[in-house]
Every structure is written in C-alpha cells, then in structure tokens.
Amino acid sequence: MLFDVYGDTAIYQWIGMIVVLLALIGLNELERRTKVGGLTVFVGACAAMTVYCIAVEVGAAMGAEWALNNPTHTDMNSWFHYAKVYAATAGCIGFMMLKYSWTKIGRSQWFKCFPFVIVAINIMIAVVSDFESAVRAFGTTWVSSEGVVLYGGWHNVFNGIAGILNIFCMTGWFGIYISKKRQDMLWPDMTWVFIIAYDLWNFCYTYNCLPTHSWYCGVALLLAPTIAGLIWNKGGWIQNRAFTLATWCMFCQVCPMFVNDSIFAAQSVNNPDVNLVVASLALIANIAALAYILYRAKKLGVNPWTHEVFVGTKDFVKAMGRRESAENVLATTPKSATPEELARLEAAHK
C-alpha cells in the first residue's frame, strides 16, 4: 500500500481527496473560462496570501507567540513551498497574457517559448529538492525545516534524473495557440506521452519529498488537470496544471493544517524501498517517452523542440481543431497590436 489510508479515518481521507479533486476541477473551469476568475485568483488571492505570509514571518521574527505557532510558519517555511507557489502563479499569469494577447509581450513570437521555460523552472525546483534529500541523507533520514522525516537515497537520484529527462520531453516549444473564445492557451504537441511521463515523475517527487502532502498533491492535484486535459480540454493540459497547482499551493500556504493535522490528513508509508520502486517506474517512463519523441522526430526529419512532432496523431488533431479562427483572433486582438503582431497571430491560426 502506498498510503496510510485505512482504519477509522479512511472514509474521511477518501472524502477529502475526492472533494479536493472536484474543487480543483471546478475552480480550474472558473479560472480558464473568465478573465475575472483568473485575475481574482492569480493576482488578488496571491497578493492576499503574500501579505498574510509576510505578516506571519515578521511576527515570528519579532517573537510574537501567535506567529511562532502559526501553521504557515511552522509547516510551510521551506524554500521549496515559496518557490513553487510563485513560480506556478507566474506561469498562470504568463499563460493568460498569451491567450488574451495582453501587451506587446503577450503577442510576440518569442514569448511563445515562455510555457516551456516556466514549466522547466517548476520541474527543476522539484529536481533540486529531490537531489537535496540525496545529498543531505543518502541511505538514512533527515528532518526538514517543517519537521518532516525524509529518506535520502537512490530513489531521489533516479527521480531527479527522470525530472531532467521530462524537461526534454516537452516538444514544439513555439507551437502555442489561442483556443476558441480565448478560454485556453493550447499546446497541442503536449500529448498523453508527456502527460503520463510528467504525472509519474511528479507523483514520485511528492512521494519522496512531501510524504505528508502526497495524498493530495500527488493524487488529487495531478488527476484534476489530467482528467480535464484528456477528456474535454484537449491541448490545454499545461494550463490546467498551472492553474490547479497555483490554486492548491496558495491554499496550502495559508491552510496547511488541512493536509497535516486534520481528520482528512493522510501520509505515505514513507518507506525507502517503496520509494525506489516508484522512482524506477518514473525513470523508465521518461526514458521511454523521450525515446519515442526522438523516434518520431527522426521519422519526420525535424528538431523536436523547435518543431511539433505529434502532427497527425489523434490528440494533436483534436487540439488543433479547438484553435480560434484567424478572423476571430484578429477581431478580438487589442487595437494596440502592430501589423507585424497581427500577421503572426493570423498565420498561427490559419
């Protein structure tokens, strides 16, 4: 068994996971379908969280008891959590700039590689965290600044390598499009091949380094964008992932007691042998995904990172079918757009 989900509290742990899953799916729909929803969460809520966290840390530095005992200070003080919440939120704002053609940057050709860059940064944050455990306590345990017991070992090394390989599994960096009604930023070349490899790697990361949170951020948080991306939001998986990740990170930064101390809390078994099996699967999956990508690239005679390699596949075709028409893109583009920017947008959506 991967998690300690049994006994009298098991029903609450399952209810908690299902509620979180449904809430993330619902909030993602609100955030992706409306500008107000997106701005409220990724600007308004993030600003409020920042003020709250600063107040807590300032209070703790001054020795205030209410701050020293605040769960945000005791349970969410690591560099990883703060790096993750702001990197994920930056991705959400950048994706909104692309799909709404906000500012000259959002309409530029070079900014289309932003999704690759911000996702790579998010992956590397987790890779560094995995390697940190391996360096600090290879073959033994160490206690994080948040009081969590972590095992270091080959499972961290294997999964760190899997994460690096996963970065190279992102193909067609400039193949970014606007969906109908500008609800989504589409990346059609990010098909199930990448999604499955990413999900296995990220689940393993949470299992290795976030054993007290993995039931939620390794299961519910990964399922929410994947369900949407594979069923009704083809091509929009990476936007789903960023939106749900940022939302969850902000919630946990302010209310960590839900996953740590409540009746809904569930921990992984935190066994290094189990971790090694999970890490091995993640590494194998990413090696296989990259090998398949390189095979398709060679078959098509293209560079897999500057060109799309899944052209003609079922998921790619469905995602491209969701593109907004060139006429509607031009009709809804801000008047400040230059003729060169308009020409690029039109060419991308023909």
mmCIF file of C-alpha atoms in Angstrom:
data_model
loop_
_atom_site.group_PDB
_atom_site.id
_atom_site.type_symbol
_atom_site.label_atom_id
_atom_site.label_comp_id
_atom_site.label_asym_id
_atom_site.label_seq_id
_atom_site.Cartn_x
_atom_site.Cartn_y
_atom_site.Cartn_z
ATOM 1 C CA MET A 1 0.000 0.000 0.000
ATOM 2 C CA LEU A 2 1.316 3.444 -0.940
ATOM 3 C CA PHE A 3 -0.551 5.459 1.703
ATOM 4 C CA ASP A 4 -1.684 5.003 5.295
ATOM 5 C CA VAL A 5 -5.335 5.166 4.293
ATOM 6 C CA TYR A 6 -7.145 2.619 6.427
ATOM 7 C CA GLY A 7 -8.869 2.364 9.789
ATOM 8 C CA ASP A 8 -11.441 4.674 11.335
ATOM 9 C CA THR A 9 -10.316 7.792 9.459
ATOM 10 C CA ALA A 10 -10.067 6.214 5.985
ATOM 11 C CA ILE A 11 -13.534 7.375 4.946
ATOM 12 C CA TYR A 12 -12.614 10.986 5.784
ATOM 13 C CA GLN A 13 -9.331 10.720 3.891
ATOM 14 C CA TRP A 14 -11.128 9.474 0.768
ATOM 15 C CA ILE A 15 -13.822 12.120 1.114
ATOM 16 C CA GLY A 16 -11.130 14.779 1.483
ATOM 17 C CA MET A 17 -9.298 13.604 -1.614
ATOM 18 C CA ILE A 18 -12.478 13.483 -3.722
ATOM 19 C CA VAL A 19 -13.608 16.926 -2.503
ATOM 20 C CA VAL A 20 -10.194 18.428 -3.310
ATOM 21 C CA LEU A 21 -10.250 16.797 -6.757
ATOM 22 C CA LEU A 22 -13.711 18.134 -7.594
ATOM 23 C CA ALA A 23 -12.926 21.573 -6.154
ATOM 24 C CA LEU A 24 -9.761 21.874 -8.261
ATOM 25 C CA ILE A 25 -11.605 20.805 -11.413
ATOM 26 C CA GLY A 26 -14.363 23.339 -10.714
ATOM 27 C CA LEU A 27 -12.003 26.199 -9.880
ATOM 28 C CA ASN A 28 -9.957 25.457 -12.985
ATOM 29 C CA GLU A 29 -13.069 25.851 -15.099
ATOM 30 C CA LEU A 30 -13.820 29.217 -13.475
ATOM 31 C CA GLU A 31 -10.232 30.414 -13.889
ATOM 32 C CA ARG A 32 -9.883 29.329 -17.512
ATOM 33 C CA ARG A 33 -13.284 30.488 -18.753
ATOM 34 C CA THR A 34 -13.283 34.038 -17.357
ATOM 35 C CA LYS A 35 -10.744 36.832 -17.023
ATOM 36 C CA VAL A 36 -12.300 37.820 -13.713
ATOM 37 C CA GLY A 37 -11.873 34.322 -12.321
ATOM 38 C CA GLY A 38 -8.246 34.119 -13.393
ATOM 39 C CA LEU A 39 -7.297 37.587 -12.168
ATOM 40 C CA THR A 40 -9.138 37.134 -8.869
ATOM 41 C CA VAL A 41 -7.155 34.006 -8.018
ATOM 42 C CA PHE A 42 -3.748 34.626 -9.589
ATOM 43 C CA VAL A 43 -3.477 38.319 -8.752
ATOM 44 C CA GLY A 44 -5.943 39.036 -5.952
ATOM 45 C CA ALA A 45 -5.644 35.827 -3.921
ATOM 46 C CA CYS A 46 -1.890 35.630 -4.488
ATOM 47 C CA ALA A 47 -1.464 39.218 -3.253
ATOM 48 C CA ALA A 48 -3.575 38.476 -0.167
ATOM 49 C CA MET A 49 -1.551 35.311 0.531
ATOM 50 C CA THR A 50 1.683 37.270 0.206
ATOM 51 C CA VAL A 51 0.549 39.908 2.696
ATOM 52 C CA TYR A 52 -0.562 37.183 5.114
ATOM 53 C CA CYS A 53 2.717 35.236 4.847
ATOM 54 C CA ILE A 54 4.824 38.380 5.298
ATOM 55 C CA ALA A 55 2.773 39.340 8.370
ATOM 56 C CA VAL A 56 3.276 35.862 9.858
ATOM 57 C CA GLU A 57 7.042 35.834 9.242
ATOM 58 C CA VAL A 58 7.510 39.383 10.517
ATOM 59 C CA GLY A 59 5.516 38.468 13.618
ATOM 60 C CA ALA A 60 7.643 35.342 14.122
ATOM 61 C CA ALA A 61 10.851 37.349 13.754
ATOM 62 C CA MET A 62 9.596 39.698 16.473
ATOM 63 C CA GLY A 63 8.845 36.753 18.741
ATOM 64 C CA ALA A 64 5.061 37.052 18.688
ATOM 65 C CA GLU A 65 3.547 33.823 20.017
ATOM 66 C CA TRP A 66 0.618 33.860 17.576
ATOM 67 C CA ALA A 67 3.077 33.912 14.652
ATOM 68 C CA LEU A 68 5.585 31.428 16.086
ATOM 69 C CA ASN A 69 2.783 28.878 16.476
ATOM 70 C CA ASN A 70 1.100 29.723 13.165
ATOM 71 C CA PRO A 71 0.987 26.651 10.841
ATOM 72 C CA THR A 72 2.196 28.763 7.897
ATOM 73 C CA HIS A 73 5.383 29.496 9.867
ATOM 74 C CA THR A 74 5.881 26.031 11.337
ATOM 75 C CA ASP A 75 4.701 23.799 8.484
ATOM 76 C CA MET A 76 5.256 25.791 5.254
ATOM 77 C CA ASN A 77 8.539 27.633 5.760
ATOM 78 C CA SER A 78 10.801 25.779 3.305
ATOM 79 C CA TRP A 79 12.324 27.389 0.225
ATOM 80 C CA PHE A 80 10.514 24.822 -1.924
ATOM 81 C CA HIS A 81 6.976 25.838 -0.993
ATOM 82 C CA TYR A 82 7.580 29.539 -1.591
ATOM 83 C CA ALA A 83 9.451 28.909 -4.855
ATOM 84 C CA LYS A 84 6.663 26.640 -6.069
ATOM 85 C CA VAL A 85 3.725 28.901 -5.306
ATOM 86 C CA TYR A 86 5.252 31.931 -7.022
ATOM 87 C CA ALA A 87 6.670 30.003 -9.997
ATOM 88 C CA ALA A 88 3.283 28.368 -10.600
ATOM 89 C CA THR A 89 1.453 31.692 -10.293
ATOM 90 C CA ALA A 90 3.916 33.350 -12.690
ATOM 91 C CA GLY A 91 3.097 30.601 -15.174
ATOM 92 C CA CYS A 92 -0.637 31.250 -14.830
ATOM 93 C CA ILE A 93 -0.239 34.973 -15.472
ATOM 94 C CA GLY A 94 2.047 34.328 -18.450
ATOM 95 C CA PHE A 95 -0.440 31.868 -19.940
ATOM 96 C CA MET A 96 -3.197 34.460 -19.575
ATOM 97 C CA MET A 97 -1.006 37.002 -21.344
ATOM 98 C CA LEU A 98 -0.676 34.593 -24.256
ATOM 99 C CA LYS A 99 -4.308 33.549 -24.579
ATOM 100 C CA TYR A 100 -5.670 37.083 -24.193
ATOM 101 C CA SER A 101 -2.852 38.678 -26.236
ATOM 102 C CA TRP A 102 -2.126 41.074 -23.383
ATOM 103 C CA THR A 103 0.598 43.638 -24.107
ATOM 104 C CA LYS A 104 3.169 43.540 -26.846
ATOM 105 C CA ILE A 105 4.946 40.733 -24.962
ATOM 106 C CA GLY A 106 1.859 38.525 -24.974
ATOM 107 C CA ARG A 107 1.548 38.966 -28.746
ATOM 108 C CA SER A 108 5.216 38.407 -29.552
ATOM 109 C CA GLN A 109 6.594 35.306 -31.214
ATOM 110 C CA TRP A 110 9.476 34.862 -28.776
ATOM 111 C CA PHE A 111 7.123 34.776 -25.772
ATOM 112 C CA LYS A 112 5.590 31.557 -27.097
ATOM 113 C CA CYS A 113 8.517 29.722 -25.532
ATOM 114 C CA PHE A 114 7.502 31.060 -22.088
ATOM 115 C CA PRO A 115 5.397 27.957 -21.280
ATOM 116 C CA PHE A 116 8.432 25.745 -21.848
ATOM 117 C CA VAL A 117 10.682 27.991 -19.757
ATOM 118 C CA ILE A 118 8.321 28.299 -16.781
ATOM 119 C CA VAL A 119 7.463 24.590 -16.767
ATOM 120 C CA ALA A 120 11.170 23.727 -16.936
ATOM 121 C CA ILE A 121 11.786 26.037 -13.964
ATOM 122 C CA ASN A 122 8.985 24.369 -11.997
ATOM 123 C CA ILE A 123 10.380 20.927 -12.768
ATOM 124 C CA MET A 124 13.910 21.958 -11.786
ATOM 125 C CA ILE A 125 12.668 23.304 -8.437
ATOM 126 C CA ALA A 126 11.439 19.792 -7.634
ATOM 127 C CA VAL A 127 14.573 18.153 -9.095
ATOM 128 C CA VAL A 128 16.784 20.260 -6.815
ATOM 129 C CA SER A 129 14.593 19.300 -3.856
ATOM 130 C CA ASP A 130 14.985 15.595 -4.713
ATOM 131 C CA PHE A 131 18.754 15.908 -5.002
ATOM 132 C CA GLU A 132 18.799 17.869 -1.739
ATOM 133 C CA SER A 133 17.476 14.809 0.101
ATOM 134 C CA ALA A 134 20.033 12.571 -1.586
ATOM 135 C CA VAL A 135 22.902 14.864 -0.578
ATOM 136 C CA ARG A 136 21.709 15.508 2.961
ATOM 137 C CA ALA A 137 20.955 11.921 3.962
ATOM 138 C CA PHE A 138 21.906 9.251 1.427
ATOM 139 C CA GLY A 139 20.866 5.925 2.935
ATOM 140 C CA THR A 140 19.453 7.485 6.086
ATOM 141 C CA THR A 141 16.950 10.159 7.167
ATOM 142 C CA TRP A 142 16.892 13.880 7.786
ATOM 143 C CA VAL A 143 14.282 16.210 9.237
ATOM 144 C CA SER A 144 13.193 19.177 7.120
ATOM 145 C CA SER A 145 12.702 22.685 8.492
ATOM 146 C CA GLU A 146 8.994 21.818 8.607
ATOM 147 C CA GLY A 147 9.569 18.809 10.874
ATOM 148 C CA VAL A 148 9.007 16.134 8.200
ATOM 149 C CA VAL A 149 11.169 12.988 8.257
ATOM 150 C CA LEU A 150 12.592 12.314 4.786
ATOM 151 C CA TYR A 151 14.650 9.419 3.446
ATOM 152 C CA GLY A 152 17.576 10.098 1.129
ATOM 153 C CA GLY A 153 18.816 7.592 -1.419
ATOM 154 C CA TRP A 154 18.775 6.244 -4.936
ATOM 155 C CA HIS A 155 15.058 6.982 -5.238
ATOM 156 C CA ASN A 156 15.882 10.700 -5.133
ATOM 157 C CA VAL A 157 18.644 10.303 -7.709
ATOM 158 C CA PHE A 158 16.500 8.229 -10.077
ATOM 159 C CA ASN A 159 13.596 10.655 -9.865
ATOM 160 C CA GLY A 160 15.841 13.699 -10.202
ATOM 161 C CA ILE A 161 17.167 12.251 -13.459
ATOM 162 C CA ALA A 162 13.590 11.467 -14.541
ATOM 163 C CA GLY A 163 12.677 15.126 -13.974
ATOM 164 C CA ILE A 164 15.563 16.351 -16.116
ATOM 165 C CA LEU A 165 14.570 13.943 -18.898
ATOM 166 C CA ASN A 166 10.984 15.163 -18.565
ATOM 167 C CA ILE A 167 12.097 18.686 -19.475
ATOM 168 C CA PHE A 168 13.397 17.339 -22.795
ATOM 169 C CA CYS A 169 10.071 15.578 -23.368
ATOM 170 C CA MET A 170 8.428 18.973 -23.949
ATOM 171 C CA THR A 171 8.285 19.387 -27.720
ATOM 172 C CA GLY A 172 7.210 22.096 -30.157
ATOM 173 C CA TRP A 173 8.129 24.965 -27.840
ATOM 174 C CA PHE A 174 6.714 27.597 -30.193
ATOM 175 C CA GLY A 175 3.558 25.638 -31.056
ATOM 176 C CA ILE A 176 1.308 27.729 -28.816
ATOM 177 C CA TYR A 177 -2.207 28.718 -29.951
ATOM 178 C CA ILE A 178 -5.317 30.512 -28.739
ATOM 179 C CA SER A 179 -8.493 28.457 -28.318
ATOM 180 C CA LYS A 180 -12.000 29.442 -29.328
ATOM 181 C CA LYS A 181 -13.434 32.213 -27.125
ATOM 182 C CA ARG A 182 -9.872 32.622 -25.777
ATOM 183 C CA GLN A 183 -10.628 30.224 -22.940
ATOM 184 C CA ASP A 184 -7.367 28.323 -23.230
ATOM 185 C CA MET A 185 -3.759 28.597 -24.210
ATOM 186 C CA LEU A 186 -3.236 25.480 -26.300
ATOM 187 C CA TRP A 187 -0.061 23.426 -26.601
ATOM 188 C CA PRO A 188 -1.213 20.638 -28.977
ATOM 189 C CA ASP A 189 2.143 18.834 -29.068
ATOM 190 C CA MET A 190 1.919 18.189 -25.328
ATOM 191 C CA THR A 191 0.009 14.916 -25.713
ATOM 192 C CA TRP A 192 -0.581 11.946 -23.429
ATOM 193 C CA VAL A 193 3.038 10.873 -23.972
ATOM 194 C CA PHE A 194 4.320 13.839 -21.979
ATOM 195 C CA ILE A 195 1.370 13.973 -19.579
ATOM 196 C CA ILE A 196 1.797 10.400 -18.335
ATOM 197 C CA ALA A 197 5.586 10.738 -18.054
ATOM 198 C CA TYR A 198 5.156 14.016 -16.133
ATOM 199 C CA ASP A 199 2.478 12.654 -13.817
ATOM 200 C CA LEU A 200 4.581 9.618 -12.875
ATOM 201 C CA TRP A 201 7.648 11.796 -12.245
ATOM 202 C CA ASN A 202 5.721 14.394 -10.227
ATOM 203 C CA PHE A 203 3.875 11.780 -8.198
ATOM 204 C CA CYS A 204 7.226 10.250 -7.310
ATOM 205 C CA TYR A 205 8.589 13.654 -6.318
ATOM 206 C CA THR A 206 5.711 14.278 -3.909
ATOM 207 C CA TYR A 207 6.075 10.733 -2.622
ATOM 208 C CA ASN A 208 9.812 11.215 -1.989
ATOM 209 C CA CYS A 209 9.835 14.742 -0.605
ATOM 210 C CA LEU A 210 6.283 15.595 0.508
ATOM 211 C CA PRO A 211 5.098 12.421 2.282
ATOM 212 C CA THR A 212 2.580 14.326 4.402
ATOM 213 C CA HIS A 213 1.032 16.033 1.355
ATOM 214 C CA SER A 214 1.326 13.380 -1.358
ATOM 215 C CA TRP A 215 -2.201 12.007 -0.925
ATOM 216 C CA TYR A 216 -3.498 15.348 -2.134
ATOM 217 C CA CYS A 217 -0.766 16.944 -4.271
ATOM 218 C CA GLY A 218 0.383 13.595 -5.694
ATOM 219 C CA VAL A 219 -3.064 12.178 -6.430
ATOM 220 C CA ALA A 220 -5.908 14.746 -6.486
ATOM 221 C CA LEU A 221 -3.757 17.607 -7.776
ATOM 222 C CA LEU A 222 -2.364 15.519 -10.640
ATOM 223 C CA LEU A 223 -5.687 13.910 -11.538
ATOM 224 C CA ALA A 224 -7.560 17.242 -11.821
ATOM 225 C CA PRO A 225 -5.664 18.675 -14.839
ATOM 226 C CA THR A 226 -5.177 15.251 -16.408
ATOM 227 C CA ILE A 227 -8.887 14.413 -16.374
ATOM 228 C CA ALA A 228 -9.710 17.766 -17.989
ATOM 229 C CA GLY A 229 -6.820 17.593 -20.470
ATOM 230 C CA LEU A 230 -7.581 14.081 -21.664
ATOM 231 C CA ILE A 231 -11.369 14.428 -21.879
ATOM 232 C CA TRP A 232 -12.800 17.890 -22.610
ATOM 233 C CA ASN A 233 -9.846 20.275 -22.787
ATOM 234 C CA LYS A 234 -7.574 18.761 -25.427
ATOM 235 C CA GLY A 235 -4.350 20.704 -25.793
ATOM 236 C CA GLY A 236 -4.974 22.643 -22.600
ATOM 237 C CA TRP A 237 -3.325 20.293 -20.098
ATOM 238 C CA ILE A 238 -0.398 22.547 -19.210
ATOM 239 C CA GLN A 239 -2.737 25.451 -18.490
ATOM 240 C CA ASN A 240 -4.916 23.151 -16.367
ATOM 241 C CA ARG A 241 -1.809 22.018 -14.493
ATOM 242 C CA ALA A 242 -0.565 25.536 -13.804
ATOM 243 C CA PHE A 243 -3.974 26.815 -12.698
ATOM 244 C CA THR A 244 -4.690 23.911 -10.333
ATOM 245 C CA LEU A 245 -1.127 23.875 -8.968
ATOM 246 C CA ALA A 246 -1.084 27.590 -8.144
ATOM 247 C CA THR A 247 -4.543 27.387 -6.561
ATOM 248 C CA TRP A 248 -3.585 24.419 -4.394
ATOM 249 C CA CYS A 249 -0.235 25.911 -3.360
ATOM 250 C CA MET A 250 -1.903 29.127 -2.222
ATOM 251 C CA PHE A 251 -4.469 27.176 -0.217
ATOM 252 C CA CYS A 252 -1.808 25.032 1.468
ATOM 253 C CA GLN A 253 0.384 28.031 2.239
ATOM 254 C CA VAL A 254 -2.440 29.564 4.257
ATOM 255 C CA CYS A 255 -4.244 26.411 5.498
ATOM 256 C CA PRO A 256 -1.600 23.665 5.866
ATOM 257 C CA MET A 257 -3.484 22.191 8.814
ATOM 258 C CA PHE A 258 -5.932 20.584 6.354
ATOM 259 C CA VAL A 259 -3.269 18.222 4.970
ATOM 260 C CA ASN A 260 -1.132 17.998 8.121
ATOM 261 C CA ASP A 261 -3.327 17.895 11.206
ATOM 262 C CA SER A 262 -6.999 17.460 10.311
ATOM 263 C CA ILE A 263 -9.046 14.282 10.194
ATOM 264 C CA PHE A 264 -8.570 14.413 6.412
ATOM 265 C CA ALA A 265 -4.763 14.180 6.632
ATOM 266 C CA ALA A 266 -3.133 11.105 5.060
ATOM 267 C CA GLN A 267 0.538 10.221 4.877
ATOM 268 C CA SER A 268 2.510 7.992 2.545
ATOM 269 C CA VAL A 269 4.054 4.880 4.065
ATOM 270 C CA ASN A 270 7.402 6.730 3.721
ATOM 271 C CA ASN A 271 9.324 3.518 3.036
ATOM 272 C CA PRO A 272 12.559 3.870 1.007
ATOM 273 C CA ASP A 273 12.020 0.505 -0.691
ATOM 274 C CA VAL A 274 8.586 1.577 -1.912
ATOM 275 C CA ASN A 275 10.003 4.950 -2.956
ATOM 276 C CA LEU A 276 12.666 3.189 -5.039
ATOM 277 C CA VAL A 277 10.054 1.171 -6.930
ATOM 278 C CA VAL A 278 8.026 4.303 -7.675
ATOM 279 C CA ALA A 279 11.156 6.208 -8.744
ATOM 280 C CA SER A 280 12.238 3.377 -11.032
ATOM 281 C CA LEU A 281 8.848 3.441 -12.773
ATOM 282 C CA ALA A 282 9.072 7.220 -13.208
ATOM 283 C CA LEU A 283 12.574 6.970 -14.682
ATOM 284 C CA ILE A 284 11.613 4.153 -17.074
ATOM 285 C CA ALA A 285 8.524 6.081 -18.215
ATOM 286 C CA ASN A 286 10.529 9.213 -19.002
ATOM 287 C CA ILE A 287 13.258 7.290 -20.818
ATOM 288 C CA ALA A 288 10.555 5.613 -22.915
ATOM 289 C CA ALA A 289 8.774 8.932 -23.601
ATOM 290 C CA LEU A 290 11.977 10.668 -24.724
ATOM 291 C CA ALA A 291 12.962 7.699 -26.890
ATOM 292 C CA TYR A 292 9.566 7.762 -28.612
ATOM 293 C CA ILE A 293 9.817 11.520 -29.158
ATOM 294 C CA LEU A 294 13.259 11.191 -30.730
ATOM 295 C CA TYR A 295 11.953 8.355 -32.910
ATOM 296 C CA ARG A 296 9.077 10.484 -34.199
ATOM 297 C CA ALA A 297 11.404 13.453 -34.719
ATOM 298 C CA LYS A 298 13.768 11.339 -36.812
ATOM 299 C CA LYS A 299 10.859 9.896 -38.778
ATOM 300 C CA LEU A 300 9.562 13.391 -39.562
ATOM 301 C CA GLY A 301 13.042 14.853 -40.043
ATOM 302 C CA VAL A 302 12.507 17.716 -37.584
ATOM 303 C CA ASN A 303 14.043 19.165 -34.449
ATOM 304 C CA PRO A 304 11.609 18.006 -31.715
ATOM 305 C CA TRP A 305 11.998 21.178 -29.652
ATOM 306 C CA THR A 306 11.583 23.777 -32.370
ATOM 307 C CA HIS A 307 9.001 21.771 -34.336
ATOM 308 C CA GLU A 308 5.915 19.775 -33.422
ATOM 309 C CA VAL A 309 6.436 16.005 -33.557
ATOM 310 C CA PHE A 310 2.938 14.678 -32.867
ATOM 311 C CA VAL A 311 1.411 16.154 -36.009
ATOM 312 C CA GLY A 312 -1.300 13.830 -37.331
ATOM 313 C CA THR A 313 -1.911 11.981 -34.066
ATOM 314 C CA LYS A 314 -5.442 11.844 -32.696
ATOM 315 C CA ASP A 315 -4.904 14.139 -29.721
ATOM 316 C CA PHE A 316 -2.903 16.662 -31.749
ATOM 317 C CA VAL A 317 -5.616 16.894 -34.400
ATOM 318 C CA LYS A 318 -8.338 17.362 -31.779
ATOM 319 C CA ALA A 319 -6.353 20.080 -30.022
ATOM 320 C CA MET A 320 -5.661 21.929 -33.264
ATOM 321 C CA GLY A 321 -9.369 21.719 -34.047
ATOM 322 C CA ARG A 322 -10.008 23.823 -30.955
ATOM 323 C CA ARG A 323 -7.994 26.785 -32.281
ATOM 324 C CA GLU A 324 -9.831 30.045 -32.710
ATOM 325 C CA SER A 325 -10.280 31.103 -36.318
ATOM 326 C CA ALA A 326 -7.883 33.693 -37.705
ATOM 327 C CA GLU A 327 -10.810 36.086 -38.239
ATOM 328 C CA ASN A 328 -11.956 35.903 -34.612
ATOM 329 C CA VAL A 329 -8.409 36.184 -33.292
ATOM 330 C CA LEU A 330 -7.924 39.394 -35.249
ATOM 331 C CA ALA A 331 -11.346 40.708 -34.247
ATOM 332 C CA THR A 332 -10.621 40.282 -30.534
ATOM 333 C CA THR A 333 -6.994 41.398 -30.550
ATOM 334 C CA PRO A 334 -6.322 44.770 -28.824
ATOM 335 C CA LYS A 335 -6.156 47.790 -31.122
ATOM 336 C CA SER A 336 -2.620 48.451 -29.941
ATOM 337 C CA ALA A 337 -1.373 45.393 -31.864
ATOM 338 C CA THR A 338 1.099 46.229 -34.626
ATOM 339 C CA PRO A 339 0.668 44.954 -38.212
ATOM 340 C CA GLU A 340 3.548 42.518 -37.622
ATOM 341 C CA GLU A 341 1.889 41.127 -34.493
ATOM 342 C CA LEU A 342 -1.438 40.778 -36.286
ATOM 343 C CA ALA A 343 0.238 38.936 -39.160
ATOM 344 C CA ARG A 344 1.862 36.455 -36.792
ATOM 345 C CA LEU A 345 -1.391 35.798 -34.924
ATOM 346 C CA GLU A 346 -3.269 35.321 -38.185
ATOM 347 C CA ALA A 347 -0.650 32.930 -39.558
ATOM 348 C CA ALA A 348 -0.721 30.818 -36.396
ATOM 349 C CA HIS A 349 -4.465 30.276 -36.551
ATOM 350 C CA LYS A 350 -4.997 29.601 -40.246
#
